[in-house]
Short mmCIF file of C-alpha atoms and ligand atoms in Angstrom, two decimals:
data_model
loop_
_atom_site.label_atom_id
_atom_site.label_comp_id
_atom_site.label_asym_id
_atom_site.label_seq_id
_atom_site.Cartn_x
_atom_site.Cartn_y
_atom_site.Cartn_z
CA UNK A 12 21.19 -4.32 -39.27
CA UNK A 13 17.43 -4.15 -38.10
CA UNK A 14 16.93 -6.09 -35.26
CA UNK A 15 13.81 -7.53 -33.74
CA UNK A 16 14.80 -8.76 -29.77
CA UNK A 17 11.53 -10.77 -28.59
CA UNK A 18 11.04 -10.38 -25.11
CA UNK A 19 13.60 -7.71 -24.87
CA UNK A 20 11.72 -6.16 -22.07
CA UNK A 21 12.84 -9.32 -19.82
CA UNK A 22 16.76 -10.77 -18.43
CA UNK A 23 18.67 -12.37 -21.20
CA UNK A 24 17.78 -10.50 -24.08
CA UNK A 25 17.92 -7.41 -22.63
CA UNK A 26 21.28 -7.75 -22.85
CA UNK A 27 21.27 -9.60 -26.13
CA UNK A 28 19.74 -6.17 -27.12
CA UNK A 29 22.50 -4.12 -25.75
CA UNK A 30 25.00 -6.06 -27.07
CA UNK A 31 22.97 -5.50 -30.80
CA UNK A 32 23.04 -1.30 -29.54
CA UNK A 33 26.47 -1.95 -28.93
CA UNK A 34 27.62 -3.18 -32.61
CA UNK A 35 25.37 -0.26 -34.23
CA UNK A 36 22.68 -2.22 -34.78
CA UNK A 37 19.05 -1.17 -35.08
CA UNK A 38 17.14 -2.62 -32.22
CA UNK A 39 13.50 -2.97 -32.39
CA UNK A 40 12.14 -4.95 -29.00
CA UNK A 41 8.39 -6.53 -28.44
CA UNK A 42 7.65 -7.79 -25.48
CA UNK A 43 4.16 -8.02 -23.42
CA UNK A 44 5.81 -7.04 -19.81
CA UNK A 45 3.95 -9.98 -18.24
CA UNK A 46 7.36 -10.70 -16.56
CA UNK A 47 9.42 -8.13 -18.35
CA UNK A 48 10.21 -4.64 -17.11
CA UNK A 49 10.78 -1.67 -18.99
CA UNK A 50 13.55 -0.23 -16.98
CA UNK A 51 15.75 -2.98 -18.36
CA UNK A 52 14.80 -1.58 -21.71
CA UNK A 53 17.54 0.22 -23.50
CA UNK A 54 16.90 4.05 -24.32
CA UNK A 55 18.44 3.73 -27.73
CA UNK A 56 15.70 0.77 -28.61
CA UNK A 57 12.31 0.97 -30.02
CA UNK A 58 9.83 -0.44 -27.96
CA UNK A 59 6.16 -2.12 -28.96
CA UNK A 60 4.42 -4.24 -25.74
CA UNK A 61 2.92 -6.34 -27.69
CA UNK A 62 2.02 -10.27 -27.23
CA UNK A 63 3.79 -12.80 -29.90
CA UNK A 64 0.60 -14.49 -30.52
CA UNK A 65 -1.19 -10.98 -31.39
CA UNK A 66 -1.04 -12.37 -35.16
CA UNK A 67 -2.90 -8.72 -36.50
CA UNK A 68 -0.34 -6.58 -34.41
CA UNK A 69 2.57 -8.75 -35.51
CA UNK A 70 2.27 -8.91 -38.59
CA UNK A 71 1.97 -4.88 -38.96
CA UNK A 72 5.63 -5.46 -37.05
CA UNK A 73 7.10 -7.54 -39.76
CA UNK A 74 5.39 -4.83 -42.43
CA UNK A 75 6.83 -1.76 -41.03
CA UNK A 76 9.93 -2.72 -39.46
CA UNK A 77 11.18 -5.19 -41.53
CA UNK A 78 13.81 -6.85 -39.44
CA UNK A 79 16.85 -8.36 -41.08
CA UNK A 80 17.39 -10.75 -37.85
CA UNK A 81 15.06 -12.04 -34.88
CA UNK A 82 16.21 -12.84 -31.99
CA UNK A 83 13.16 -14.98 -30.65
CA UNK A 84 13.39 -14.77 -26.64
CA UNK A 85 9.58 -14.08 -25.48
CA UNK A 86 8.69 -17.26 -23.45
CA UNK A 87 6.40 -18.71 -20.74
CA UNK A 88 9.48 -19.65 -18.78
CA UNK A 89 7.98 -21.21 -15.75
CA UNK A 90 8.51 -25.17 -16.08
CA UNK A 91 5.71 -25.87 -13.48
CA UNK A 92 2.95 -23.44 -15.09
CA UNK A 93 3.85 -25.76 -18.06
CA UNK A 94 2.54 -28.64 -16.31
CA UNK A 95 -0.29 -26.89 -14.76
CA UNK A 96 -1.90 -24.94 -17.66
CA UNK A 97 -0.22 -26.94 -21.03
CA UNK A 98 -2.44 -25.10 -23.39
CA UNK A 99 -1.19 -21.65 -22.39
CA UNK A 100 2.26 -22.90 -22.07
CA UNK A 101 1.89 -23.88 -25.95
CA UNK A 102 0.05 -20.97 -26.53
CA UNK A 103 2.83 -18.88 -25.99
CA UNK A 104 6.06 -20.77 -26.74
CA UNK A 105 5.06 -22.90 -29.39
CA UNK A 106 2.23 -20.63 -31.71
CA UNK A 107 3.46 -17.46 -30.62
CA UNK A 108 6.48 -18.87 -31.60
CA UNK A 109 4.88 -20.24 -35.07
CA UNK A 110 4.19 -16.53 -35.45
CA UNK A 111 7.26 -15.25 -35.21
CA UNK A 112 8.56 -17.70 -37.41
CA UNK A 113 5.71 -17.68 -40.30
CA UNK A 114 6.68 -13.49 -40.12
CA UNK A 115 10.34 -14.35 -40.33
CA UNK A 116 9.34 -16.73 -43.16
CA UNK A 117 7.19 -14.79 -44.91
CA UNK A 118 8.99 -11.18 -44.91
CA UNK A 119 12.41 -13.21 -45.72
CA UNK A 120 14.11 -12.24 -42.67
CA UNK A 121 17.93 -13.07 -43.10
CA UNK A 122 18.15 -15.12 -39.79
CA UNK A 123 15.88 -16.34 -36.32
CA UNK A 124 17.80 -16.98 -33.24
CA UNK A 125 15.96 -18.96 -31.23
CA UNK A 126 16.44 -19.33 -27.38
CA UNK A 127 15.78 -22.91 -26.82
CA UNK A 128 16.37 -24.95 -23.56
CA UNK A 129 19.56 -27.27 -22.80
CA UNK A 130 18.34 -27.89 -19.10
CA UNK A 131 15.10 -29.12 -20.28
CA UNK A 132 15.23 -30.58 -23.37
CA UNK A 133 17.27 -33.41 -22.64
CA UNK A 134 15.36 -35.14 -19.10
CA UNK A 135 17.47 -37.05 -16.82
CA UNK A 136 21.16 -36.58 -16.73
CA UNK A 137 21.96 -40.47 -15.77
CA UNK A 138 25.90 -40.27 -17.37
CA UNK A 139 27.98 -37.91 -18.88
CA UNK A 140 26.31 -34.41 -19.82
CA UNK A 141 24.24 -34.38 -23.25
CA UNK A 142 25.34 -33.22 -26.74
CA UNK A 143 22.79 -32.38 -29.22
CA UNK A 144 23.57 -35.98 -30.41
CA UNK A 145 21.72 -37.34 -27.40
CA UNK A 146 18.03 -38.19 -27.44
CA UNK A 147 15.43 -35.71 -26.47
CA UNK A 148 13.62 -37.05 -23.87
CA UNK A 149 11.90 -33.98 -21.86
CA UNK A 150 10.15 -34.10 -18.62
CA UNK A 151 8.30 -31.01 -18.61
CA UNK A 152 6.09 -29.72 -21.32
CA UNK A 153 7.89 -26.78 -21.60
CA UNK A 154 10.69 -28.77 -22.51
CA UNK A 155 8.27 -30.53 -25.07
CA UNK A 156 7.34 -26.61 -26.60
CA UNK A 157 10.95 -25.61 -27.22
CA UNK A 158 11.70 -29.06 -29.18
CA UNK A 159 8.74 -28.54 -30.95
CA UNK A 160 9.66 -24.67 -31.98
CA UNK A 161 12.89 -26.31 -33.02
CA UNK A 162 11.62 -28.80 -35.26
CA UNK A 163 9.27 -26.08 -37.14
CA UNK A 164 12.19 -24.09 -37.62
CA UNK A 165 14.65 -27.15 -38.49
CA UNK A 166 11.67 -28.11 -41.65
CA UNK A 167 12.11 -24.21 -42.65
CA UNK A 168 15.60 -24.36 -42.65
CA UNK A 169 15.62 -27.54 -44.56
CA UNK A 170 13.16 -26.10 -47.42
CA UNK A 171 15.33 -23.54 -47.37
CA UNK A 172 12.77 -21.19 -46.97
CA UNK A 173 14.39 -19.54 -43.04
CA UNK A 174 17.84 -18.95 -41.98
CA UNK A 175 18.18 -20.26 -38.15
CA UNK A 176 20.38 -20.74 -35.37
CA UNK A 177 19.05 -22.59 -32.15
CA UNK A 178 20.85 -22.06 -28.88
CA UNK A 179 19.92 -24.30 -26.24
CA UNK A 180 20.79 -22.82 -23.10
CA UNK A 181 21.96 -24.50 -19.97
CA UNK A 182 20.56 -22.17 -16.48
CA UNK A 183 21.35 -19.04 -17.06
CA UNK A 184 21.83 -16.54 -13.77
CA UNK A 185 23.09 -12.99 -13.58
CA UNK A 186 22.41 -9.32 -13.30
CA UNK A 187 18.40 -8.83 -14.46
CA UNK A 188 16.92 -11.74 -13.26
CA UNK A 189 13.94 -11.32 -11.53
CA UNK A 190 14.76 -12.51 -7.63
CA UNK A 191 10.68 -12.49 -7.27
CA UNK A 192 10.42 -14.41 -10.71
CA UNK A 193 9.90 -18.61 -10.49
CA UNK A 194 12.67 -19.38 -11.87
CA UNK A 195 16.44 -18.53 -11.65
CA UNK A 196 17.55 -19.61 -8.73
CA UNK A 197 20.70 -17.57 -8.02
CA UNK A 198 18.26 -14.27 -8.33
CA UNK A 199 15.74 -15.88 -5.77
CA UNK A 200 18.20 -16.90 -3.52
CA UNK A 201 19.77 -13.67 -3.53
CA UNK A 202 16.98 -11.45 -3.51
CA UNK A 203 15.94 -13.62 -0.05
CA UNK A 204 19.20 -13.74 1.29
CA UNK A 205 19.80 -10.05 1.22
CA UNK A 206 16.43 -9.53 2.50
CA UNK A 207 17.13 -11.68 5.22
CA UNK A 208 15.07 -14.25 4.68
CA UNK A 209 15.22 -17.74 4.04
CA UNK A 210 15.58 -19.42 0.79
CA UNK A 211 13.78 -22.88 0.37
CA UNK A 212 15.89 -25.77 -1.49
CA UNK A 213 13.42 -28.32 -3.19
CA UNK A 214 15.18 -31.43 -2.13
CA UNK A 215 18.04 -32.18 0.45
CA UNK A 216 20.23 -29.79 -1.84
CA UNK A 217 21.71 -32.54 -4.21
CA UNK A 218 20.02 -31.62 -7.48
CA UNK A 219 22.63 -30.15 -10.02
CA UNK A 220 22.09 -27.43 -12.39
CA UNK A 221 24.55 -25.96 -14.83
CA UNK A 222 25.20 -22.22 -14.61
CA UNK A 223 26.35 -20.42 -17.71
CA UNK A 224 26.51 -16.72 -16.78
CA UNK A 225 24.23 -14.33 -19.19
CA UNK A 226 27.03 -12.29 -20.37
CA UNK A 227 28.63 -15.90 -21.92
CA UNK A 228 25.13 -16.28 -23.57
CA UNK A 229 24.79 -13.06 -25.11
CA UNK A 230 28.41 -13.33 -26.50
CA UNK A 231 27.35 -17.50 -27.69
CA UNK A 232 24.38 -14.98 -29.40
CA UNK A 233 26.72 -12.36 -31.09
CA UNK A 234 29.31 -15.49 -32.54
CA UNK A 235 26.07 -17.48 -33.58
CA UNK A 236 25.08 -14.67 -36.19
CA UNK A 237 28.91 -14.63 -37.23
CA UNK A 238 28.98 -18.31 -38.05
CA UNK A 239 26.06 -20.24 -36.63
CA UNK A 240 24.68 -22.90 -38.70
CA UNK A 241 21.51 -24.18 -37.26
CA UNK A 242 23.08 -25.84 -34.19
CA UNK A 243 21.30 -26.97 -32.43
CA UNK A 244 24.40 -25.71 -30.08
CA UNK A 245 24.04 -26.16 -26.30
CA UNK A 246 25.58 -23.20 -24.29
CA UNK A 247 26.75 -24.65 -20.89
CA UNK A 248 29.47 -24.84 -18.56
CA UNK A 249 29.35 -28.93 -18.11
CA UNK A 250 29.94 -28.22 -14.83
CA UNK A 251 27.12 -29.62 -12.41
CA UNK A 252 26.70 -27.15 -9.20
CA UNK A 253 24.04 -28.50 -6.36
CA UNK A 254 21.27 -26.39 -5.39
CA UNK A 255 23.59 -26.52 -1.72
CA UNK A 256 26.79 -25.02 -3.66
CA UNK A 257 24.37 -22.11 -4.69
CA UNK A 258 22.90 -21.21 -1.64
CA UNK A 259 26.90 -21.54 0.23
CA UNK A 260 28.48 -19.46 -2.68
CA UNK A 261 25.17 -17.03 -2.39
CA UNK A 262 25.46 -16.94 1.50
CA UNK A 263 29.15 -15.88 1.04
CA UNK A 264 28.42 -13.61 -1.26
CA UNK A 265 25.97 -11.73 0.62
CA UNK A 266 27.07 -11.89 4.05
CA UNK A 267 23.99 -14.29 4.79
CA UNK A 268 24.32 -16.91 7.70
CA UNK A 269 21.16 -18.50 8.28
CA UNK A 270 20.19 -22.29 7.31
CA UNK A 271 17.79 -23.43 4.12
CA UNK A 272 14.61 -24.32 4.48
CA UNK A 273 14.46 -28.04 2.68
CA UNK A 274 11.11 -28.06 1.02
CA UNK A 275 9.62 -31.33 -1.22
CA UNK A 276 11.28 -32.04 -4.46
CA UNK A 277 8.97 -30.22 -7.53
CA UNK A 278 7.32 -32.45 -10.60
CA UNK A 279 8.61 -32.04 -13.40
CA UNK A 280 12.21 -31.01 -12.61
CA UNK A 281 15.27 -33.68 -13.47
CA UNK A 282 17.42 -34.48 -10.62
CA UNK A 283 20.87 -33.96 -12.46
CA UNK A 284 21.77 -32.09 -15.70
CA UNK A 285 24.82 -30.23 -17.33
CA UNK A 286 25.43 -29.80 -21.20
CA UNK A 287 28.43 -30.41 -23.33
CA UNK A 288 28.99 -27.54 -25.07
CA UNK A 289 31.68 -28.97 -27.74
CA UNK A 290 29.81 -28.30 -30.55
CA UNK A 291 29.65 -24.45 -29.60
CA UNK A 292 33.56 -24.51 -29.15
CA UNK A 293 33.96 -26.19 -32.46
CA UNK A 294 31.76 -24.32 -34.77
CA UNK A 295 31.00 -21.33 -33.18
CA UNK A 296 34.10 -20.59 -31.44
CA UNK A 297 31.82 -19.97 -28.02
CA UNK A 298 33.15 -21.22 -24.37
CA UNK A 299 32.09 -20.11 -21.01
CA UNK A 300 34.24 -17.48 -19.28
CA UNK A 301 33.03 -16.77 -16.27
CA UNK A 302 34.02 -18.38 -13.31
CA UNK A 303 30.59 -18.92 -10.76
CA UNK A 304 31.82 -17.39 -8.35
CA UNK A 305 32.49 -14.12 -10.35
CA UNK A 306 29.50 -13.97 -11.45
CA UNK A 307 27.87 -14.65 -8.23
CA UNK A 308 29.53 -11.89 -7.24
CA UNK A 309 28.18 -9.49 -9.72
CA UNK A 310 24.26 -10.64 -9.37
CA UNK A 311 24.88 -10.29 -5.74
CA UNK A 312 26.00 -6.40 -6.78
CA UNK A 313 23.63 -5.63 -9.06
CA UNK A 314 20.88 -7.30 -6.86
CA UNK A 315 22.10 -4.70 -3.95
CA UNK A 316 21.90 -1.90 -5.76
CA UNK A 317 18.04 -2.86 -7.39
CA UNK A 318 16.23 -3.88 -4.21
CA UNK A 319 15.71 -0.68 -2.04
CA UNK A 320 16.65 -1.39 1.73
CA UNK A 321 18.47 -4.67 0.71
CA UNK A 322 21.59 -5.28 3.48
CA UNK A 323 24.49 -3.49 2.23
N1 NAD B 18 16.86 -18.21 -17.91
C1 NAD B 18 17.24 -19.42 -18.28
O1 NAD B 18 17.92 -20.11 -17.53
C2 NAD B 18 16.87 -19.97 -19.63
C3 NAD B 18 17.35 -21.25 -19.97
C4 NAD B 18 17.01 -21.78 -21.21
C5 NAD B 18 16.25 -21.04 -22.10
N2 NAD B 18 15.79 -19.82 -21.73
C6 NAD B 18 14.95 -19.08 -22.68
O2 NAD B 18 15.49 -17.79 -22.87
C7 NAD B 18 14.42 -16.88 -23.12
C8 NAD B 18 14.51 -15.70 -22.16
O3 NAD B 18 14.38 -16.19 -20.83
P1 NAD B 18 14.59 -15.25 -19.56
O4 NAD B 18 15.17 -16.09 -18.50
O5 NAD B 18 15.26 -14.01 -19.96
O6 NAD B 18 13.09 -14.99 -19.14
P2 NAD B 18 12.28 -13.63 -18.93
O7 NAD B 18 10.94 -14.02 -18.37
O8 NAD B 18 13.09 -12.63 -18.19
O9 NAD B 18 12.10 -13.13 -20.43
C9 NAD B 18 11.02 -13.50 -21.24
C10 NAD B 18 10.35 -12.24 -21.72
O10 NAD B 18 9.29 -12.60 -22.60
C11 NAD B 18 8.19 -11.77 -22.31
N3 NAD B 18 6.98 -12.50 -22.74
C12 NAD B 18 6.45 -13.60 -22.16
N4 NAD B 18 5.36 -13.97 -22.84
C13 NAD B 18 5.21 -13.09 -23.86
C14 NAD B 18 4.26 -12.96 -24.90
N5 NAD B 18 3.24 -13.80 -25.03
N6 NAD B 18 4.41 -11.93 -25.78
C15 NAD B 18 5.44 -11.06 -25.66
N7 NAD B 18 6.36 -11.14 -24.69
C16 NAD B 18 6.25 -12.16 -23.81
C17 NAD B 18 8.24 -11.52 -20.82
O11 NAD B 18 7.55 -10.35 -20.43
C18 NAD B 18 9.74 -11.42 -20.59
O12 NAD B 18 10.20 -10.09 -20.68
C19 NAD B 18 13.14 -17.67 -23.00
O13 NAD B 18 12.75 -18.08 -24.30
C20 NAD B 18 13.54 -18.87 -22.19
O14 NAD B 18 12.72 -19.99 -22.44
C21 NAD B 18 16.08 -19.27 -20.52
#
């Protein structure tokens, strides 16, 4: 099939478009390289740098390539840039986002995965984790963008005029992230620890985070084309891990034996959140497989090998 991969260029769908390589797929990737890099690009891929909300450029996209499935990644990721500049934050995620969609719409593009947020979507953990039966209630605005996305493409679906699947994804760590990036915290505290410096914990280390490791998301991906309604399915572990259990299983991992540096808690962040990812199990067939530490383990290795004089 053709495949459009939005935001390619960047760590989770780079592998999403691997995995699209992998099943003989044609893989067409835009992605501005504002945070994106193009040696995580795949050889066998097309490539455009383009910016979603370049409505001219993308609509020449939809024209020529004619994809048979998006998979809608490209994203101003950084929950406290959506708090400091909300128009650009919206800018991006929710009308570049509209213009991917519209496209998708208009050029009758069999299906749009969209990559929505399960650790943001949902505020303040206060019992058991969410389901997508719980209310939305985010704290951040970019929380607020990726519900909206999902209601534009939930009024599509329901005039029958788009095919979509909406993942919401609990934290997702491994090999790709950027360690200098503002987010992803396994790749920052790696990427300090093996330079030996020292990471900063926001908090005294009890905030919890759910880590579902990117090769489970690519796979929740592959499944959701295979059988995905339009969810919305949260990808998790429901398993909370503190900000402390990260930097201990990090410091194992890399050999590092220095102390945090506890900084001020950050707006905008909940203090507790993990997902229930039933609804994935039961329709989709998804569950997490990797165990944290594993895949720990494997940032920690790929993290070695990308960052030049990084302690062996
Ligand atoms: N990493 C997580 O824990 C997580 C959790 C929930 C949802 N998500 C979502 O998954 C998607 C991928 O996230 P990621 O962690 O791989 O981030 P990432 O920053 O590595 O990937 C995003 C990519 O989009 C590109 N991009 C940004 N703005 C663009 C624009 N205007 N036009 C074209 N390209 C643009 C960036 O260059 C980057 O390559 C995002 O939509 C994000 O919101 C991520």
């Amino acid at each position: 099939m053709r495949v459009l991969v939005t935001g390619g260029a960047g760590f989770i769908a780079s592998h999403i478009a691997d995995a699209h390589l992998r099943r003989g797929d044609e893989v067409f990737v835009v992605d501005n390289l504002c945070a994106g890099r193009r040696e995580n690009l795949p050889d066998a891929a097309a490539f455009a740098q383009l910016d979603i909300t370049d409505e001219t450029a993308m609509r020449k996209l939809w024209n020529d390539f004619r994809p048979e499935i998006v998979s809608h990644h490209a994203a101003q990721i950084d929950v406290r840039r959506s708090l400091e500049e909300p128009a650009f934050d919206a800018r991006v995620n929710v009308l570049g986002s509209l213009n991917v969609i519209k496209n998708s719409v208009d050029y009758n593009t069999d299906r749009v995965v969209f990559a929505s947020t399960g650790g943001a979507i949902y505020g303040e953990m206060h019992r058991a984790p969410p389901t997508e039966d719980t209310p939305v209630q985010p704290i951040s605005l970019y929380g607020v963008a990726k519900y909206c996305v999902e209601q534009y493409l939930a009024a599509y679906a329901r005039s029958e005029e788009l095919a979509c699947t909406i993942l919401r994804y609990a934290n997702v760590y491994g090999p790709r992230q950027r360690a200098d990036g503002e987010a992803g915290v396994v790749a920052i505290f790696t990427g300090l620890m093996l330079d030996g410096q020292r990471p900063t914990i926001f908090g005294c280390g009890d905030k919890t985070r759910d880590y579902v490791y990117v090769a489970d998301v690519v796979r929740a991906n592959m499944m959701a084309l295979e059988r995905g309604g339009i969810g919305p399915y949260n990808i998790g572990t429901g398993v909370e891990t503190s900000d402390q259990q990260v930097f201990d299983s990090v410091a194992a991992a890399t050999g590092y034996d220095g102390e945090p540096i506890y900084g001020d808690e950050r707006k905008g962040e909940v203090h507790r959140i993990a997902i229930n990812s039933d609804r994935a199990r039961d329709e989709l067939g998804w569950q997490a497989e990797m165990e944290f530490a594993d895949g720990i383990a494997r940032t920690v290795d790929y993290l070695r090998k990308a960052t030049p004089g990084a302690a062996k």
